[in-house]
mmCIF file of C-alpha atoms in Angstrom:
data_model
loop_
_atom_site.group_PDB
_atom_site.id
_atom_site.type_symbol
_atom_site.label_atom_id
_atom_site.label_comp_id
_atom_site.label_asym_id
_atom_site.label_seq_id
_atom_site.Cartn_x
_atom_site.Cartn_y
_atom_site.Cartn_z
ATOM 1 C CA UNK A 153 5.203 -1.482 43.180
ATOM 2 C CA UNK A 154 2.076 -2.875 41.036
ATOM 3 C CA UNK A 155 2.684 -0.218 38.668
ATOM 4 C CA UNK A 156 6.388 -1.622 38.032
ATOM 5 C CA UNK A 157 5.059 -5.265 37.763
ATOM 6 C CA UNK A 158 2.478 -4.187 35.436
ATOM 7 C CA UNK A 159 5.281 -2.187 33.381
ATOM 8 C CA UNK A 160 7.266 -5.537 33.517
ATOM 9 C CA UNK A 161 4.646 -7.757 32.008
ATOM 10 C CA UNK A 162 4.081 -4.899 29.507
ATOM 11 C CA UNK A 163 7.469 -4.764 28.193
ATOM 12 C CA UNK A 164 8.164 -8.971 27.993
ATOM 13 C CA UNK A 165 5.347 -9.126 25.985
ATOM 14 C CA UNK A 166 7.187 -7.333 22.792
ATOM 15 C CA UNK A 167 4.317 -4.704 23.217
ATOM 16 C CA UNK A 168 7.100 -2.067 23.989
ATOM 17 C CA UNK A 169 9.562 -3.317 20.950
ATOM 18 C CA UNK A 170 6.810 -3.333 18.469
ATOM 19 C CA UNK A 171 6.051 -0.049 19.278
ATOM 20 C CA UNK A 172 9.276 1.648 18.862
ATOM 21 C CA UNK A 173 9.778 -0.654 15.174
ATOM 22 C CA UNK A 174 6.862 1.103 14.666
ATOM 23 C CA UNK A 175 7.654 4.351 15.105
ATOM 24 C CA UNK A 176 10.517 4.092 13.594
ATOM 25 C CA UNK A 177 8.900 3.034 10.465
ATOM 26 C CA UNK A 178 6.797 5.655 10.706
ATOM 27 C CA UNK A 179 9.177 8.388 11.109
ATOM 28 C CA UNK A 180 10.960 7.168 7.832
ATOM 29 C CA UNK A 181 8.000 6.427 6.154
ATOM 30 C CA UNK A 182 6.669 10.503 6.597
ATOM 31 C CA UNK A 183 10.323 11.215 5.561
ATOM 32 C CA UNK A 184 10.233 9.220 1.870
ATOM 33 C CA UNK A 185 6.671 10.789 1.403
ATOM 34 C CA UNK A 186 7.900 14.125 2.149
ATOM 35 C CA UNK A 187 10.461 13.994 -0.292
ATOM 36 C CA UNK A 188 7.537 12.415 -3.118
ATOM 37 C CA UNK A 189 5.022 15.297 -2.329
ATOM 38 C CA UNK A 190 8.352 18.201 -2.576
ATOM 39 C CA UNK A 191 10.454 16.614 -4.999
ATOM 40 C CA UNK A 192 8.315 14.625 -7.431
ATOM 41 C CA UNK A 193 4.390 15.363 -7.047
ATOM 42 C CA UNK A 194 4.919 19.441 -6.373
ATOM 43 C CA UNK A 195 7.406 20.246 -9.193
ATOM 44 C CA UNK A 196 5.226 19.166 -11.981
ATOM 45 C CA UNK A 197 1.752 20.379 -10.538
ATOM 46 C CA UNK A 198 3.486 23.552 -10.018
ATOM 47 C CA UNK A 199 4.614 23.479 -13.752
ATOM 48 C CA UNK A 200 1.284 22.889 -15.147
ATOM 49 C CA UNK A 201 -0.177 25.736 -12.660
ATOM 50 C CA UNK A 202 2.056 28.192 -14.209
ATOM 51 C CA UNK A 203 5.222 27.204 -12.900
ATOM 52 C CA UNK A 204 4.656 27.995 -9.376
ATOM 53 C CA UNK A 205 6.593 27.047 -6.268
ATOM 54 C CA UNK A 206 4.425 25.715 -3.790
ATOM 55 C CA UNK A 207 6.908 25.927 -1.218
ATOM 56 C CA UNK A 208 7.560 29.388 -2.105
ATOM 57 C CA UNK A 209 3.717 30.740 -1.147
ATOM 58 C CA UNK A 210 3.810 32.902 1.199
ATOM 59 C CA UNK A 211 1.701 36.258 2.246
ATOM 60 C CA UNK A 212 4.406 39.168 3.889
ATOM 61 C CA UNK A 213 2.752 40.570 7.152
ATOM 62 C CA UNK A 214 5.313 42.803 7.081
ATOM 63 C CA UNK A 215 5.796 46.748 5.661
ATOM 64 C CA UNK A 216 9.189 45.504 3.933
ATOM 65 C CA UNK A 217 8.891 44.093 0.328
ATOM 66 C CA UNK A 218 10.615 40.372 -0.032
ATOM 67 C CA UNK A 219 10.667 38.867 -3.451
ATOM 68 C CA UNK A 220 11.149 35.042 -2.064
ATOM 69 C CA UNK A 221 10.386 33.442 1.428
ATOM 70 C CA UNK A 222 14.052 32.909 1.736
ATOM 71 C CA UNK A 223 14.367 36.664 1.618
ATOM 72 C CA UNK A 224 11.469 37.206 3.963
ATOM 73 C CA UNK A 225 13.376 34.836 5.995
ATOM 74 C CA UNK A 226 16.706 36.195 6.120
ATOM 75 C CA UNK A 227 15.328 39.525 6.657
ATOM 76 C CA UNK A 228 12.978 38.275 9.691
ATOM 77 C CA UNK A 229 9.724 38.703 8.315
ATOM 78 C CA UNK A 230 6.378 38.151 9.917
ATOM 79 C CA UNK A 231 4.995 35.443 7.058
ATOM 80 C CA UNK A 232 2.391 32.858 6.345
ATOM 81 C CA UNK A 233 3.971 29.965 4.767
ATOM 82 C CA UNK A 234 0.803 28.681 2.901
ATOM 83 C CA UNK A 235 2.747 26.954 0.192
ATOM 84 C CA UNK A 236 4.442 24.868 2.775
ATOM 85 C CA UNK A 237 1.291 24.150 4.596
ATOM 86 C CA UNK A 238 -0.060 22.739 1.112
ATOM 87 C CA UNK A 239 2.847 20.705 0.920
ATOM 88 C CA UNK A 240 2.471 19.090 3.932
ATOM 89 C CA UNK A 241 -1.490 18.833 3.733
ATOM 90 C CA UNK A 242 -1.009 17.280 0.858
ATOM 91 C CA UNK A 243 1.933 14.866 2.873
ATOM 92 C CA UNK A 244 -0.936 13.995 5.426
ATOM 93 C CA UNK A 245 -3.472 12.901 2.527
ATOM 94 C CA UNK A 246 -0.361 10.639 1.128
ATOM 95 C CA UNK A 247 0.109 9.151 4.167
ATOM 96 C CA UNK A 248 -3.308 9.053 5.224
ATOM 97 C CA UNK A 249 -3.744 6.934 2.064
ATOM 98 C CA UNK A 250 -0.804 4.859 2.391
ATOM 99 C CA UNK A 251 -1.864 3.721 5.963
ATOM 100 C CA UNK A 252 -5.295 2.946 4.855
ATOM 101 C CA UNK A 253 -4.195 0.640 1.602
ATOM 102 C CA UNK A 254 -1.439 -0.851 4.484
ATOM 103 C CA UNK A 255 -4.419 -1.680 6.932
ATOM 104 C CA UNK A 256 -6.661 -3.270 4.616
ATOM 105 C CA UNK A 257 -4.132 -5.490 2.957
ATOM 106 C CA UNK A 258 -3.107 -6.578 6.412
ATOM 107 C CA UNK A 259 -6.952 -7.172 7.179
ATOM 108 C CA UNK A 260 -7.473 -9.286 4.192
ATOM 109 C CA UNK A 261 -3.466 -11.532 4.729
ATOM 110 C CA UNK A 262 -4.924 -11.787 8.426
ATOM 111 C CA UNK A 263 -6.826 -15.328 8.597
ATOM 112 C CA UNK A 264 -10.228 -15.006 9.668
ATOM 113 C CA UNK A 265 -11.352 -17.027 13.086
ATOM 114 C CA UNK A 266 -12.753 -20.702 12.487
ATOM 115 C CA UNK A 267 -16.521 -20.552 13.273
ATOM 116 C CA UNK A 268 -17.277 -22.929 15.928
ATOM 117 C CA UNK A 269 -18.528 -26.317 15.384
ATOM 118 C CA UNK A 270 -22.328 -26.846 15.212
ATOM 119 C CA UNK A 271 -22.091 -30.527 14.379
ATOM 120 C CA UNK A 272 -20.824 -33.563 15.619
ATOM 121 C CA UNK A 273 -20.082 -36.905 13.990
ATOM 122 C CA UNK A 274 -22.070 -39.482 15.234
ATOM 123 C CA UNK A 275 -20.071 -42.735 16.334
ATOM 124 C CA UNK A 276 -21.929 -45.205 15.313
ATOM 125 C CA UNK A 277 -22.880 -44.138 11.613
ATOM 126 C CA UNK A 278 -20.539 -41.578 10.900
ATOM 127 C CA UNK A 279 -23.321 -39.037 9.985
ATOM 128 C CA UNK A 280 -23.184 -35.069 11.016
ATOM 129 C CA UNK A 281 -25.426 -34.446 13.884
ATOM 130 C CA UNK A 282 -25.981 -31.318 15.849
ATOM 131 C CA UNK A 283 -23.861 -31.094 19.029
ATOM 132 C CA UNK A 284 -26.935 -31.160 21.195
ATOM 133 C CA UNK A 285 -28.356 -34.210 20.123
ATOM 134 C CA UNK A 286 -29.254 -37.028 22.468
ATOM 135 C CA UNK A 287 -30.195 -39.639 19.253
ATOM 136 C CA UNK A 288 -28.834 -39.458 16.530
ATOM 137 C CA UNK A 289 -31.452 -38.859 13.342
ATOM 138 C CA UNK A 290 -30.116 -41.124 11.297
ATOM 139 C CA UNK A 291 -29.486 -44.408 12.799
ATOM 140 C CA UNK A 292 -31.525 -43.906 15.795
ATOM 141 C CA UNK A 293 -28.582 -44.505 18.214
ATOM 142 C CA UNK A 294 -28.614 -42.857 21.852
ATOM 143 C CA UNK A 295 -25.033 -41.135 22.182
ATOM 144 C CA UNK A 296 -23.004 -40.735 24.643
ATOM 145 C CA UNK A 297 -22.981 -37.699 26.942
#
């Protein structure tokens, strides 16, 4: 029964809400980076390699020749896809990047915590004291405790 209290408190305090929001925007955040690495990033550095397909990389494990991995596919080739794992290495260093820019600008917008106060003003001459003081320095007044 704690455990389902505990759960309760959890989920009023928006910890459970900001947590999905966040995975959401994480799911279509991978998703729009996915399709920058395939569709604009790969394309030309493929072009100036030579005009290679990344996605099309691939070493056949297999006796039977297949000119693309689409072929290897349909035919149900052993493969290893190392084009695609580029492509999504590559995905993981975007987003890697992405999440570290996002943290730090958060970091910086976030306001930093107020020091605490090591003076006080006195009340009789309006001078900054420190917050232990008995007498205050300048006008010799005992203060309150």
């Amino acid at each position: 029964m704690r455990i389902i209290q505990e759960f309760k408190e959890f989920a009023a305090r928006g910890n459970v809400v900001d947590l999905a929001v966040g995975l959401i925007m994480g799911a279509a955040f991978g998703k729009v980076v996915s399709s920058l690495v395939s569709d604009m990033l790969m394309p030309p550095i493929g072009r100036i390699m030579g005009n290679i397909d990344f996605s099309n990389l691939f070493v056949n494990l297999s006796d039977t020749p297949a000119a693309s991995l689409a072929e290897a596919k349909n035919l149900g080739l052993a493969t290893v896809n190392y084009g695609m794992f580029l492509n999504t290495v590559i995905d993981f260093l975007i987003v890697s990047l992405a999440v570290f820019f996002l943290v730090k600008v958060v970091n910086r917008l976030r306001a930093a915590p107020k020091a605490a106060p090591t003076t006080k003003e006195c009340p009789f001459c309006r001078s900054a004291i420190p917050l232990a003081a008995i007498k205050c320095g300048h006008c010799t007044s005992d203060l309150p405790q």
